[in-house]
JSON list of C-alpha atoms in Angstrom, two decimals:
[
{"chain": "A", "resi": 1, "resn": "GLY", "atom": "CA", "xyz": [0.05, -0.13, -0.01]},
{"chain": "A", "resi": 2, "resn": "ALA", "atom": "CA", "xyz": [0.98, 3.65, -0.09]},
{"chain": "A", "resi": 3, "resn": "GLY", "atom": "CA", "xyz": [0.79, 4.21, 3.65]},
{"chain": "A", "resi": 4, "resn": "VAL", "atom": "CA", "xyz": [3.29, 3.86, 6.49]},
{"chain": "A", "resi": 5, "resn": "SER", "atom": "CA", "xyz": [3.72, 0.17, 7.38]},
{"chain": "A", "resi": 6, "resn": "GLN", "atom": "CA", "xyz": [5.05, -1.36, 10.61]},
{"chain": "A", "resi": 7, "resn": "SER", "atom": "CA", "xyz": [6.03, -4.78, 11.57]},
{"chain": "A", "resi": 8, "resn": "PRO", "atom": "CA", "xyz": [5.31, -6.90, 13.52]},
{"chain": "A", "resi": 9, "resn": "SER", "atom": "CA", "xyz": [1.83, -5.64, 14.37]},
{"chain": "A", "resi": 10, "resn": "ASN", "atom": "CA", "xyz": [2.15, -7.49, 17.72]},
{"chain": "A", "resi": 11, "resn": "LYS", "atom": "CA", "xyz": [5.11, -8.67, 19.64]},
{"chain": "A", "resi": 12, "resn": "VAL", "atom": "CA", "xyz": [5.30, -10.46, 23.09]},
{"chain": "A", "resi": 13, "resn": "THR", "atom": "CA", "xyz": [8.63, -10.99, 24.62]},
{"chain": "A", "resi": 14, "resn": "GLU", "atom": "CA", "xyz": [10.07, -11.97, 28.00]},
{"chain": "A", "resi": 15, "resn": "LYS", "atom": "CA", "xyz": [11.75, -9.54, 30.24]},
{"chain": "A", "resi": 16, "resn": "GLY", "atom": "CA", "xyz": [15.34, -9.03, 29.40]},
{"chain": "A", "resi": 17, "resn": "LYS", "atom": "CA", "xyz": [15.13, -9.92, 25.73]},
{"chain": "A", "resi": 18, "resn": "ASP", "atom": "CA", "xyz": [15.84, -7.67, 22.93]},
{"chain": "A", "resi": 19, "resn": "VAL", "atom": "CA", "xyz": [13.43, -6.69, 20.30]},
{"chain": "A", "resi": 20, "resn": "GLU", "atom": "CA", "xyz": [13.42, -4.86, 16.88]},
{"chain": "A", "resi": 21, "resn": "LEU", "atom": "CA", "xyz": [10.55, -2.85, 15.50]},
{"chain": "A", "resi": 22, "resn": "ARG", "atom": "CA", "xyz": [10.38, -1.94, 11.82]},
{"chain": "A", "resi": 23, "resn": "CYS", "atom": "CA", "xyz": [8.87, 0.82, 10.01]},
{"chain": "A", "resi": 24, "resn": "ASP", "atom": "CA", "xyz": [8.53, 1.53, 6.31]},
{"chain": "A", "resi": 25, "resn": "PRO", "atom": "CA", "xyz": [7.70, 5.11, 5.62]},
{"chain": "A", "resi": 26, "resn": "ILE", "atom": "CA", "xyz": [5.77, 6.53, 2.71]},
{"chain": "A", "resi": 27, "resn": "SER", "atom": "CA", "xyz": [7.97, 6.40, -0.45]},
{"chain": "A", "resi": 28, "resn": "GLY", "atom": "CA", "xyz": [9.53, 9.96, -0.73]},
{"chain": "A", "resi": 29, "resn": "HIS", "atom": "CA", "xyz": [9.17, 11.07, 2.76]},
{"chain": "A", "resi": 30, "resn": "THR", "atom": "CA", "xyz": [12.49, 12.30, 4.19]},
{"chain": "A", "resi": 31, "resn": "ALA", "atom": "CA", "xyz": [11.14, 12.85, 7.77]},
{"chain": "A", "resi": 32, "resn": "LEU", "atom": "CA", "xyz": [10.42, 9.83, 10.11]},
{"chain": "A", "resi": 33, "resn": "TYR", "atom": "CA", "xyz": [9.34, 9.86, 13.60]},
{"chain": "A", "resi": 34, "resn": "TRP", "atom": "CA", "xyz": [8.92, 7.29, 16.40]},
{"chain": "A", "resi": 35, "resn": "TYR", "atom": "CA", "xyz": [6.40, 7.65, 19.19]},
{"chain": "A", "resi": 36, "resn": "ARG", "atom": "CA", "xyz": [5.43, 5.49, 22.13]},
{"chain": "A", "resi": 37, "resn": "GLN", "atom": "CA", "xyz": [1.83, 5.28, 23.28]},
{"chain": "A", "resi": 38, "resn": "SER", "atom": "CA", "xyz": [1.19, 3.66, 26.65]},
{"chain": "A", "resi": 39, "resn": "LEU", "atom": "CA", "xyz": [-2.37, 2.40, 27.78]},
{"chain": "A", "resi": 40, "resn": "GLY", "atom": "CA", "xyz": [-4.68, 5.55, 28.19]},
{"chain": "A", "resi": 41, "resn": "GLN", "atom": "CA", "xyz": [-1.84, 8.00, 27.38]},
{"chain": "A", "resi": 42, "resn": "GLY", "atom": "CA", "xyz": [-1.05, 10.27, 24.55]},
{"chain": "A", "resi": 43, "resn": "LEU", "atom": "CA", "xyz": [1.87, 9.87, 22.14]},
{"chain": "A", "resi": 44, "resn": "GLU", "atom": "CA", "xyz": [5.43, 10.30, 23.63]},
{"chain": "A", "resi": 45, "resn": "PHE", "atom": "CA", "xyz": [7.80, 11.42, 21.18]},
{"chain": "A", "resi": 46, "resn": "LEU", "atom": "CA", "xyz": [11.06, 9.26, 20.84]},
{"chain": "A", "resi": 47, "resn": "ILE", "atom": "CA", "xyz": [13.28, 9.97, 17.95]},
{"chain": "A", "resi": 48, "resn": "TYR", "atom": "CA", "xyz": [13.20, 11.84, 14.78]},
{"chain": "A", "resi": 49, "resn": "PHE", "atom": "CA", "xyz": [15.08, 11.45, 11.42]},
{"chain": "A", "resi": 50, "resn": "GLN", "atom": "CA", "xyz": [15.24, 13.92, 8.58]},
{"chain": "A", "resi": 51, "resn": "GLY", "atom": "CA", "xyz": [17.21, 13.20, 5.69]},
{"chain": "A", "resi": 52, "resn": "ASN", "atom": "CA", "xyz": [20.94, 12.62, 6.13]},
{"chain": "A", "resi": 53, "resn": "SER", "atom": "CA", "xyz": [20.90, 14.82, 9.23]},
{"chain": "A", "resi": 54, "resn": "ALA", "atom": "CA", "xyz": [21.91, 13.62, 12.75]},
{"chain": "A", "resi": 55, "resn": "PRO", "atom": "CA", "xyz": [18.68, 12.21, 14.32]},
{"chain": "A", "resi": 56, "resn": "ASP", "atom": "CA", "xyz": [16.92, 14.14, 17.22]},
{"chain": "A", "resi": 57, "resn": "LYS", "atom": "CA", "xyz": [17.23, 11.37, 20.01]},
{"chain": "A", "resi": 58, "resn": "SER", "atom": "CA", "xyz": [16.10, 13.63, 22.75]},
{"chain": "A", "resi": 59, "resn": "GLY", "atom": "CA", "xyz": [12.89, 11.71, 23.48]},
{"chain": "A", "resi": 60, "resn": "LEU", "atom": "CA", "xyz": [14.58, 8.24, 23.94]},
{"chain": "A", "resi": 61, "resn": "PRO", "atom": "CA", "xyz": [13.80, 7.14, 27.55]},
{"chain": "A", "resi": 62, "resn": "SER", "atom": "CA", "xyz": [17.05, 5.37, 28.30]},
{"chain": "A", "resi": 63, "resn": "ASP", "atom": "CA", "xyz": [20.15, 3.98, 26.51]},
{"chain": "A", "resi": 64, "resn": "ARG", "atom": "CA", "xyz": [18.41, 0.78, 26.05]},
{"chain": "A", "resi": 65, "resn": "PHE", "atom": "CA", "xyz": [16.53, 2.41, 23.15]},
{"chain": "A", "resi": 66, "resn": "SER", "atom": "CA", "xyz": [18.12, 2.94, 19.83]},
{"chain": "A", "resi": 67, "resn": "ALA", "atom": "CA", "xyz": [16.94, 3.57, 16.23]},
{"chain": "A", "resi": 68, "resn": "GLU", "atom": "CA", "xyz": [18.44, 3.60, 12.79]},
{"chain": "A", "resi": 69, "resn": "ARG", "atom": "CA", "xyz": [17.31, 4.48, 9.60]},
{"chain": "A", "resi": 70, "resn": "THR", "atom": "CA", "xyz": [19.23, 2.91, 6.68]},
{"chain": "A", "resi": 71, "resn": "GLY", "atom": "CA", "xyz": [19.38, 4.59, 3.14]},
{"chain": "A", "resi": 72, "resn": "GLY", "atom": "CA", "xyz": [16.85, 7.32, 4.25]},
{"chain": "A", "resi": 73, "resn": "SER", "atom": "CA", "xyz": [14.05, 4.87, 4.22]},
{"chain": "A", "resi": 74, "resn": "VAL", "atom": "CA", "xyz": [13.21, 1.95, 6.58]},
{"chain": "A", "resi": 75, "resn": "SER", "atom": "CA", "xyz": [13.78, 2.51, 10.16]},
{"chain": "A", "resi": 76, "resn": "THR", "atom": "CA", "xyz": [14.41, 0.04, 13.04]},
{"chain": "A", "resi": 77, "resn": "LEU", "atom": "CA", "xyz": [13.73, 0.74, 16.66]},
{"chain": "A", "resi": 78, "resn": "THR", "atom": "CA", "xyz": [15.57, -1.50, 18.83]},
{"chain": "A", "resi": 79, "resn": "ILE", "atom": "CA", "xyz": [14.91, -1.94, 22.62]},
{"chain": "A", "resi": 80, "resn": "GLN", "atom": "CA", "xyz": [17.57, -3.94, 24.63]},
{"chain": "A", "resi": 81, "resn": "ARG", "atom": "CA", "xyz": [17.05, -5.87, 27.71]},
{"chain": "A", "resi": 82, "resn": "THR", "atom": "CA", "xyz": [13.21, -5.13, 27.56]},
{"chain": "A", "resi": 83, "resn": "GLN", "atom": "CA", "xyz": [11.42, -4.30, 30.89]},
{"chain": "A", "resi": 84, "resn": "GLN", "atom": "CA", "xyz": [7.86, -4.63, 31.73]},
{"chain": "A", "resi": 85, "resn": "GLU", "atom": "CA", "xyz": [7.51, -0.85, 31.74]},
{"chain": "A", "resi": 86, "resn": "ASP", "atom": "CA", "xyz": [8.43, -0.91, 27.94]},
{"chain": "A", "resi": 87, "resn": "SER", "atom": "CA", "xyz": [5.02, -2.49, 27.15]},
{"chain": "A", "resi": 88, "resn": "ALA", "atom": "CA", "xyz": [3.14, 0.01, 24.85]},
{"chain": "A", "resi": 89, "resn": "VAL", "atom": "CA", "xyz": [2.25, 0.62, 21.34]},
{"chain": "A", "resi": 90, "resn": "TYR", "atom": "CA", "xyz": [5.06, 1.86, 19.16]},
{"chain": "A", "resi": 91, "resn": "LEU", "atom": "CA", "xyz": [3.88, 4.12, 16.36]},
{"chain": "A", "resi": 92, "resn": "CYS", "atom": "CA", "xyz": [6.19, 5.46, 13.46]},
{"chain": "A", "resi": 93, "resn": "ALA", "atom": "CA", "xyz": [5.18, 8.43, 11.34]},
{"chain": "A", "resi": 94, "resn": "SER", "atom": "CA", "xyz": [6.59, 9.93, 8.24]},
{"chain": "A", "resi": 95, "resn": "SER", "atom": "CA", "xyz": [6.10, 13.26, 6.38]},
{"chain": "A", "resi": 96, "resn": "VAL", "atom": "CA", "xyz": [7.31, 14.88, 3.28]},
{"chain": "A", "resi": 97, "resn": "SER", "atom": "CA", "xyz": [9.99, 17.14, 4.62]},
{"chain": "A", "resi": 98, "resn": "GLY", "atom": "CA", "xyz": [9.77, 17.45, 8.49]},
{"chain": "A", "resi": 99, "resn": "SER", "atom": "CA", "xyz": [8.49, 20.92, 8.29]},
{"chain": "A", "resi": 100, "resn": "ASN", "atom": "CA", "xyz": [6.01, 21.82, 10.96]},
{"chain": "A", "resi": 101, "resn": "THR", "atom": "CA", "xyz": [3.31, 22.35, 8.21]},
{"chain": "A", "resi": 102, "resn": "ASP", "atom": "CA", "xyz": [3.72, 18.93, 6.77]},
{"chain": "A", "resi": 103, "resn": "THR", "atom": "CA", "xyz": [1.19, 16.28, 7.69]},
{"chain": "A", "resi": 104, "resn": "GLN", "atom": "CA", "xyz": [2.46, 13.33, 9.73]},
{"chain": "A", "resi": 105, "resn": "TYR", "atom": "CA", "xyz": [1.16, 10.00, 8.47]},
{"chain": "A", "resi": 106, "resn": "PHE", "atom": "CA", "xyz": [1.10, 7.41, 11.14]},
{"chain": "A", "resi": 107, "resn": "GLY", "atom": "CA", "xyz": [1.44, 3.68, 10.74]},
{"chain": "A", "resi": 108, "resn": "PRO", "atom": "CA", "xyz": [-0.86, 1.26, 12.56]},
{"chain": "A", "resi": 109, "resn": "GLY", "atom": "CA", "xyz": [1.84, 0.58, 15.26]},
{"chain": "A", "resi": 110, "resn": "THR", "atom": "CA", "xyz": [3.41, -2.39, 16.98]},
{"chain": "A", "resi": 111, "resn": "ARG", "atom": "CA", "xyz": [1.88, -3.53, 20.23]},
{"chain": "A", "resi": 112, "resn": "LEU", "atom": "CA", "xyz": [4.71, -4.63, 22.45]},
{"chain": "A", "resi": 113, "resn": "THR", "atom": "CA", "xyz": [3.96, -6.76, 25.55]},
{"chain": "A", "resi": 114, "resn": "VAL", "atom": "CA", "xyz": [7.03, -7.63, 27.80]},
{"chain": "A", "resi": 115, "resn": "LEU", "atom": "CA", "xyz": [6.00, -10.38, 30.09]},
{"chain": "B", "resi": 1, "resn": "GLY", "atom": "CA", "xyz": [8.53, 17.20, 28.90]},
{"chain": "B", "resi": 2, "resn": "GLN", "atom": "CA", "xyz": [5.59, 19.52, 28.15]},
{"chain": "B", "resi": 3, "resn": "GLN", "atom": "CA", "xyz": [2.25, 18.68, 29.44]},
{"chain": "B", "resi": 4, "resn": "LEU", "atom": "CA", "xyz": [-0.97, 19.11, 27.43]},
{"chain": "B", "resi": 5, "resn": "ASN", "atom": "CA", "xyz": [-4.21, 18.87, 29.52]},
{"chain": "B", "resi": 6, "resn": "GLN", "atom": "CA", "xyz": [-6.84, 17.56, 27.36]},
{"chain": "B", "resi": 7, "resn": "SER", "atom": "CA", "xyz": [-10.55, 17.39, 28.70]},
{"chain": "B", "resi": 8, "resn": "PRO", "atom": "CA", "xyz": [-12.65, 15.71, 29.06]},
{"chain": "B", "resi": 9, "resn": "GLN", "atom": "CA", "xyz": [-11.14, 12.40, 29.33]},
{"chain": "B", "resi": 10, "resn": "SER", "atom": "CA", "xyz": [-14.28, 10.60, 27.91]},
{"chain": "B", "resi": 11, "resn": "MET", "atom": "CA", "xyz": [-17.61, 11.44, 26.49]},
{"chain": "B", "resi": 12, "resn": "PHE", "atom": "CA", "xyz": [-20.80, 9.55, 25.92]},
{"chain": "B", "resi": 13, "resn": "ILE", "atom": "CA", "xyz": [-23.20, 11.39, 23.67]},
{"chain": "B", "resi": 14, "resn": "GLN", "atom": "CA", "xyz": [-26.39, 10.68, 21.72]},
{"chain": "B", "resi": 15, "resn": "GLU", "atom": "CA", "xyz": [-26.19, 10.78, 17.97]},
{"chain": "B", "resi": 16, "resn": "GLY", "atom": "CA", "xyz": [-26.92, 14.12, 16.72]},
{"chain": "B", "resi": 17, "resn": "GLU", "atom": "CA", "xyz": [-25.46, 16.09, 19.70]},
{"chain": "B", "resi": 18, "resn": "ASP", "atom": "CA", "xyz": [-22.52, 18.29, 19.39]},
{"chain": "B", "resi": 19, "resn": "VAL", "atom": "CA", "xyz": [-19.24, 17.64, 20.91]},
{"chain": "B", "resi": 20, "resn": "SER", "atom": "CA", "xyz": [-16.73, 20.06, 22.48]},
{"chain": "B", "resi": 21, "resn": "MET", "atom": "CA", "xyz": [-13.19, 19.25, 23.78]},
{"chain": "B", "resi": 22, "resn": "ASN", "atom": "CA", "xyz": [-10.23, 21.28, 24.50]},
{"chain": "B", "resi": 23, "resn": "CYS", "atom": "CA", "xyz": [-6.63, 21.24, 25.26]},
{"chain": "B", "resi": 24, "resn": "THR", "atom": "CA", "xyz": [-4.56, 23.54, 27.50]},
{"chain": "B", "resi": 25, "resn": "SER", "atom": "CA", "xyz": [-0.75, 24.10, 27.91]},
{"chain": "B", "resi": 26, "resn": "SER", "atom": "CA", "xyz": [1.44, 25.80, 30.38]},
{"chain": "B", "resi": 27, "resn": "SER", "atom": "CA", "xyz": [3.59, 26.71, 27.43]},
{"chain": "B", "resi": 28, "resn": "ILE", "atom": "CA", "xyz": [3.12, 28.73, 24.15]},
{"chain": "B", "resi": 29, "resn": "PHE", "atom": "CA", "xyz": [2.62, 26.59, 21.04]},
{"chain": "B", "resi": 30, "resn": "ASN", "atom": "CA", "xyz": [3.05, 27.69, 17.38]},
{"chain": "B", "resi": 31, "resn": "THR", "atom": "CA", "xyz": [1.11, 25.05, 15.87]},
{"chain": "B", "resi": 32, "resn": "TRP", "atom": "CA", "xyz": [-1.83, 22.96, 17.08]},
{"chain": "B", "resi": 33, "resn": "LEU", "atom": "CA", "xyz": [-3.05, 19.69, 15.56]},
{"chain": "B", "resi": 34, "resn": "TRP", "atom": "CA", "xyz": [-6.05, 17.58, 16.21]},
{"chain": "B", "resi": 35, "resn": "TYR", "atom": "CA", "xyz": [-5.89, 13.88, 15.48]},
{"chain": "B", "resi": 36, "resn": "LYS", "atom": "CA", "xyz": [-8.47, 11.00, 15.71]},
{"chain": "B", "resi": 37, "resn": "GLN", "atom": "CA", "xyz": [-7.31, 7.48, 16.37]},
{"chain": "B", "resi": 38, "resn": "ASP", "atom": "CA", "xyz": [-9.34, 4.34, 15.66]},
{"chain": "B", "resi": 39, "resn": "PRO", "atom": "CA", "xyz": [-8.83, 1.08, 17.51]},
{"chain": "B", "resi": 40, "resn": "GLY", "atom": "CA", "xyz": [-5.78, -0.70, 16.16]},
{"chain": "B", "resi": 41, "resn": "GLU", "atom": "CA", "xyz": [-4.65, 2.07, 13.90]},
{"chain": "B", "resi": 42, "resn": "GLY", "atom": "CA", "xyz": [-2.42, 5.00, 13.94]},
{"chain": "B", "resi": 43, "resn": "PRO", "atom": "CA", "xyz": [-3.83, 8.71, 14.54]},
{"chain": "B", "resi": 44, "resn": "VAL", "atom": "CA", "xyz": [-5.08, 10.56, 11.38]},
{"chain": "B", "resi": 45, "resn": "LEU", "atom": "CA", "xyz": [-4.83, 14.18, 11.14]},
{"chain": "B", "resi": 46, "resn": "LEU", "atom": "CA", "xyz": [-8.10, 16.25, 11.28]},
{"chain": "B", "resi": 47, "resn": "ILE", "atom": "CA", "xyz": [-7.33, 19.79, 11.54]},
{"chain": "B", "resi": 48, "resn": "ALA", "atom": "CA", "xyz": [-3.89, 21.74, 11.67]},
{"chain": "B", "resi": 49, "resn": "LEU", "atom": "CA", "xyz": [-3.85, 25.33, 12.99]},
{"chain": "B", "resi": 50, "resn": "TYR", "atom": "CA", "xyz": [-0.78, 27.63, 12.61]},
{"chain": "B", "resi": 51, "resn": "LYS", "atom": "CA", "xyz": [-1.99, 31.10, 13.69]},
{"chain": "B", "resi": 52, "resn": "ALA", "atom": "CA", "xyz": [-3.36, 32.46, 17.05]},
{"chain": "B", "resi": 53, "resn": "GLY", "atom": "CA", "xyz": [-6.93, 33.16, 16.82]},
{"chain": "B", "resi": 54, "resn": "GLU", "atom": "CA", "xyz": [-7.22, 30.88, 13.69]},
{"chain": "B", "resi": 55, "resn": "LEU", "atom": "CA", "xyz": [-10.56, 29.17, 13.30]},
{"chain": "B", "resi": 56, "resn": "THR", "atom": "CA", "xyz": [-10.61, 26.25, 10.82]},
{"chain": "B", "resi": 57, "resn": "SER", "atom": "CA", "xyz": [-13.29, 23.84, 9.66]},
{"chain": "B", "resi": 58, "resn": "ASN", "atom": "CA", "xyz": [-13.23, 20.40, 8.19]},
{"chain": "B", "resi": 59, "resn": "GLY", "atom": "CA", "xyz": [-16.84, 19.32, 7.47]},
{"chain": "B", "resi": 60, "resn": "ARG", "atom": "CA", "xyz": [-18.60, 19.02, 10.74]},
{"chain": "B", "resi": 61, "resn": "LEU", "atom": "CA", "xyz": [-15.43, 19.74, 12.61]},
{"chain": "B", "resi": 62, "resn": "THR", "atom": "CA", "xyz": [-14.20, 23.14, 13.82]},
{"chain": "B", "resi": 63, "resn": "ALA", "atom": "CA", "xyz": [-11.09, 23.91, 15.64]},
{"chain": "B", "resi": 64, "resn": "GLN", "atom": "CA", "xyz": [-9.53, 27.05, 17.05]},
{"chain": "B", "resi": 65, "resn": "PHE", "atom": "CA", "xyz": [-6.08, 28.08, 17.97]},
{"chain": "B", "resi": 66, "resn": "GLY", "atom": "CA", "xyz": [-6.51, 30.11, 21.17]},
{"chain": "B", "resi": 67, "resn": "ILE", "atom": "CA", "xyz": [-5.53, 33.81, 21.03]},
{"chain": "B", "resi": 68, "resn": "THR", "atom": "CA", "xyz": [-2.95, 33.12, 24.16]},
{"chain": "B", "resi": 69, "resn": "ARG", "atom": "CA", "xyz": [-1.46, 30.37, 22.01]},
{"chain": "B", "resi": 70, "resn": "LYS", "atom": "CA", "xyz": [-1.80, 28.03, 25.06]},
{"chain": "B", "resi": 71, "resn": "ASP", "atom": "CA", "xyz": [-5.06, 26.35, 24.11]},
{"chain": "B", "resi": 72, "resn": "SER", "atom": "CA", "xyz": [-7.16, 24.88, 21.47]},
{"chain": "B", "resi": 73, "resn": "PHE", "atom": "CA", "xyz": [-10.56, 23.43, 21.20]},
{"chain": "B", "resi": 74, "resn": "LEU", "atom": "CA", "xyz": [-12.22, 20.99, 18.78]},
{"chain": "B", "resi": 75, "resn": "ASN", "atom": "CA", "xyz": [-15.97, 21.01, 18.11]},
{"chain": "B", "resi": 76, "resn": "ILE", "atom": "CA", "xyz": [-17.98, 18.24, 16.35]},
{"chain": "B", "resi": 77, "resn": "SER", "atom": "CA", "xyz": [-21.35, 19.12, 15.13]},
{"chain": "B", "resi": 78, "resn": "ALA", "atom": "CA", "xyz": [-24.31, 16.82, 14.74]},
{"chain": "B", "resi": 79, "resn": "SER", "atom": "CA", "xyz": [-22.25, 13.57, 15.82]},
{"chain": "B", "resi": 80, "resn": "ILE", "atom": "CA", "xyz": [-22.71, 10.42, 14.00]},
{"chain": "B", "resi": 81, "resn": "PRO", "atom": "CA", "xyz": [-21.72, 6.70, 15.07]},
{"chain": "B", "resi": 82, "resn": "SER", "atom": "CA", "xyz": [-18.51, 6.85, 12.86]},
{"chain": "B", "resi": 83, "resn": "ASP", "atom": "CA", "xyz": [-17.28, 9.77, 15.09]},
{"chain": "B", "resi": 84, "resn": "VAL", "atom": "CA", "xyz": [-16.42, 7.15, 17.76]},
{"chain": "B", "resi": 85, "resn": "GLY", "atom": "CA", "xyz": [-12.70, 7.16, 18.53]},
{"chain": "B", "resi": 86, "resn": "ILE", "atom": "CA", "xyz": [-10.05, 8.86, 20.53]},
{"chain": "B", "resi": 87, "resn": "TYR", "atom": "CA", "xyz": [-9.12, 12.40, 19.61]},
{"chain": "B", "resi": 88, "resn": "PHE", "atom": "CA", "xyz": [-5.72, 13.86, 20.44]},
{"chain": "B", "resi": 89, "resn": "CYS", "atom": "CA", "xyz": [-4.56, 17.24, 20.41]},
{"chain": "B", "resi": 90, "resn": "ALA", "atom": "CA", "xyz": [-0.84, 17.96, 19.70]},
{"chain": "B", "resi": 91, "resn": "GLY", "atom": "CA", "xyz": [1.18, 21.12, 19.94]},
{"chain": "B", "resi": 92, "resn": "LEU", "atom": "CA", "xyz": [4.56, 22.26, 18.53]},
{"chain": "B", "resi": 93, "resn": "HIS", "atom": "CA", "xyz": [6.60, 25.02, 20.14]},
{"chain": "B", "resi": 94, "resn": "THR", "atom": "CA", "xyz": [9.73, 24.88, 17.77]},
{"chain": "B", "resi": 95, "resn": "GLY", "atom": "CA", "xyz": [11.72, 22.36, 16.11]},
{"chain": "B", "resi": 96, "resn": "ASN", "atom": "CA", "xyz": [10.04, 19.09, 15.34]},
{"chain": "B", "resi": 97, "resn": "GLN", "atom": "CA", "xyz": [8.96, 17.60, 18.68]},
{"chain": "B", "resi": 98, "resn": "PHE", "atom": "CA", "xyz": [5.16, 17.57, 18.81]},
{"chain": "B", "resi": 99, "resn": "TYR", "atom": "CA", "xyz": [3.69, 17.08, 22.49]},
{"chain": "B", "resi": 100, "resn": "PHE", "atom": "CA", "xyz": [0.47, 15.07, 22.65]},
{"chain": "B", "resi": 101, "resn": "GLY", "atom": "CA", "xyz": [-2.53, 15.31, 24.89]},
{"chain": "B", "resi": 102, "resn": "THR", "atom": "CA", "xyz": [-3.77, 12.27, 26.67]},
{"chain": "B", "resi": 103, "resn": "GLY", "atom": "CA", "xyz": [-6.90, 11.94, 24.48]},
{"chain": "B", "resi": 104, "resn": "THR", "atom": "CA", "xyz": [-10.57, 12.24, 24.66]},
{"chain": "B", "resi": 105, "resn": "SER", "atom": "CA", "xyz": [-12.53, 9.04, 24.23]},
{"chain": "B", "resi": 106, "resn": "LEU", "atom": "CA", "xyz": [-15.79, 9.66, 22.27]},
{"chain": "B", "resi": 107, "resn": "THR", "atom": "CA", "xyz": [-18.59, 7.22, 22.25]},
{"chain": "B", "resi": 108, "resn": "VAL", "atom": "CA", "xyz": [-21.76, 7.98, 20.20]},
{"chain": "B", "resi": 109, "resn": "ILE", "atom": "CA", "xyz": [-24.97, 6.23, 21.20]},
{"chain": "B", "resi": 110, "resn": "PRO", "atom": "CA", "xyz": [-27.31, 5.64, 18.08]}
]
């Protein structure tokens, strides 16, 4: 499809394991965002990629969280040594250029459950 | 981070009624956005506001950027069952980091 896709849609893991979440942005969009949505909460900004610039990592909650964006397209969010409090829906969004007037298009999210 | 207070938390209304929800912030924002999220999906942008005092409509939806730049409201007129969902406000001061409200869950009773 033409929208933002994310995989897997659901991930159940054991505490202490590492997980990788994938985001395929809309083709041609240079800006990519990761957010975390905990139950009953709004979206919490995690990280932002814009073209070849250094990513804005100011929202990452700890050094267990990291993200990469290869070739300016697909992005992977990695959570190492998962904890129960990491359980949430992880949403990815992309926009044309990252301007504050650009619409962010969201993927359906990955629901992560840490047992 | 910045806190956006969104109210009400939830609403149960009869089909055909009008709905109003709002967001307030302790900080000034330069952009206000309103999103709707259906279960199992990502948020979808409804309305974007870029100027203090701006009033913008999108069909039955109307949103305003507060004159103080610290608040915004969203109105839905003549609600229908498909309006059910969670509505989020989001604000941007500078840069690219949007701050989201905690959401208003809307239930429309046919």
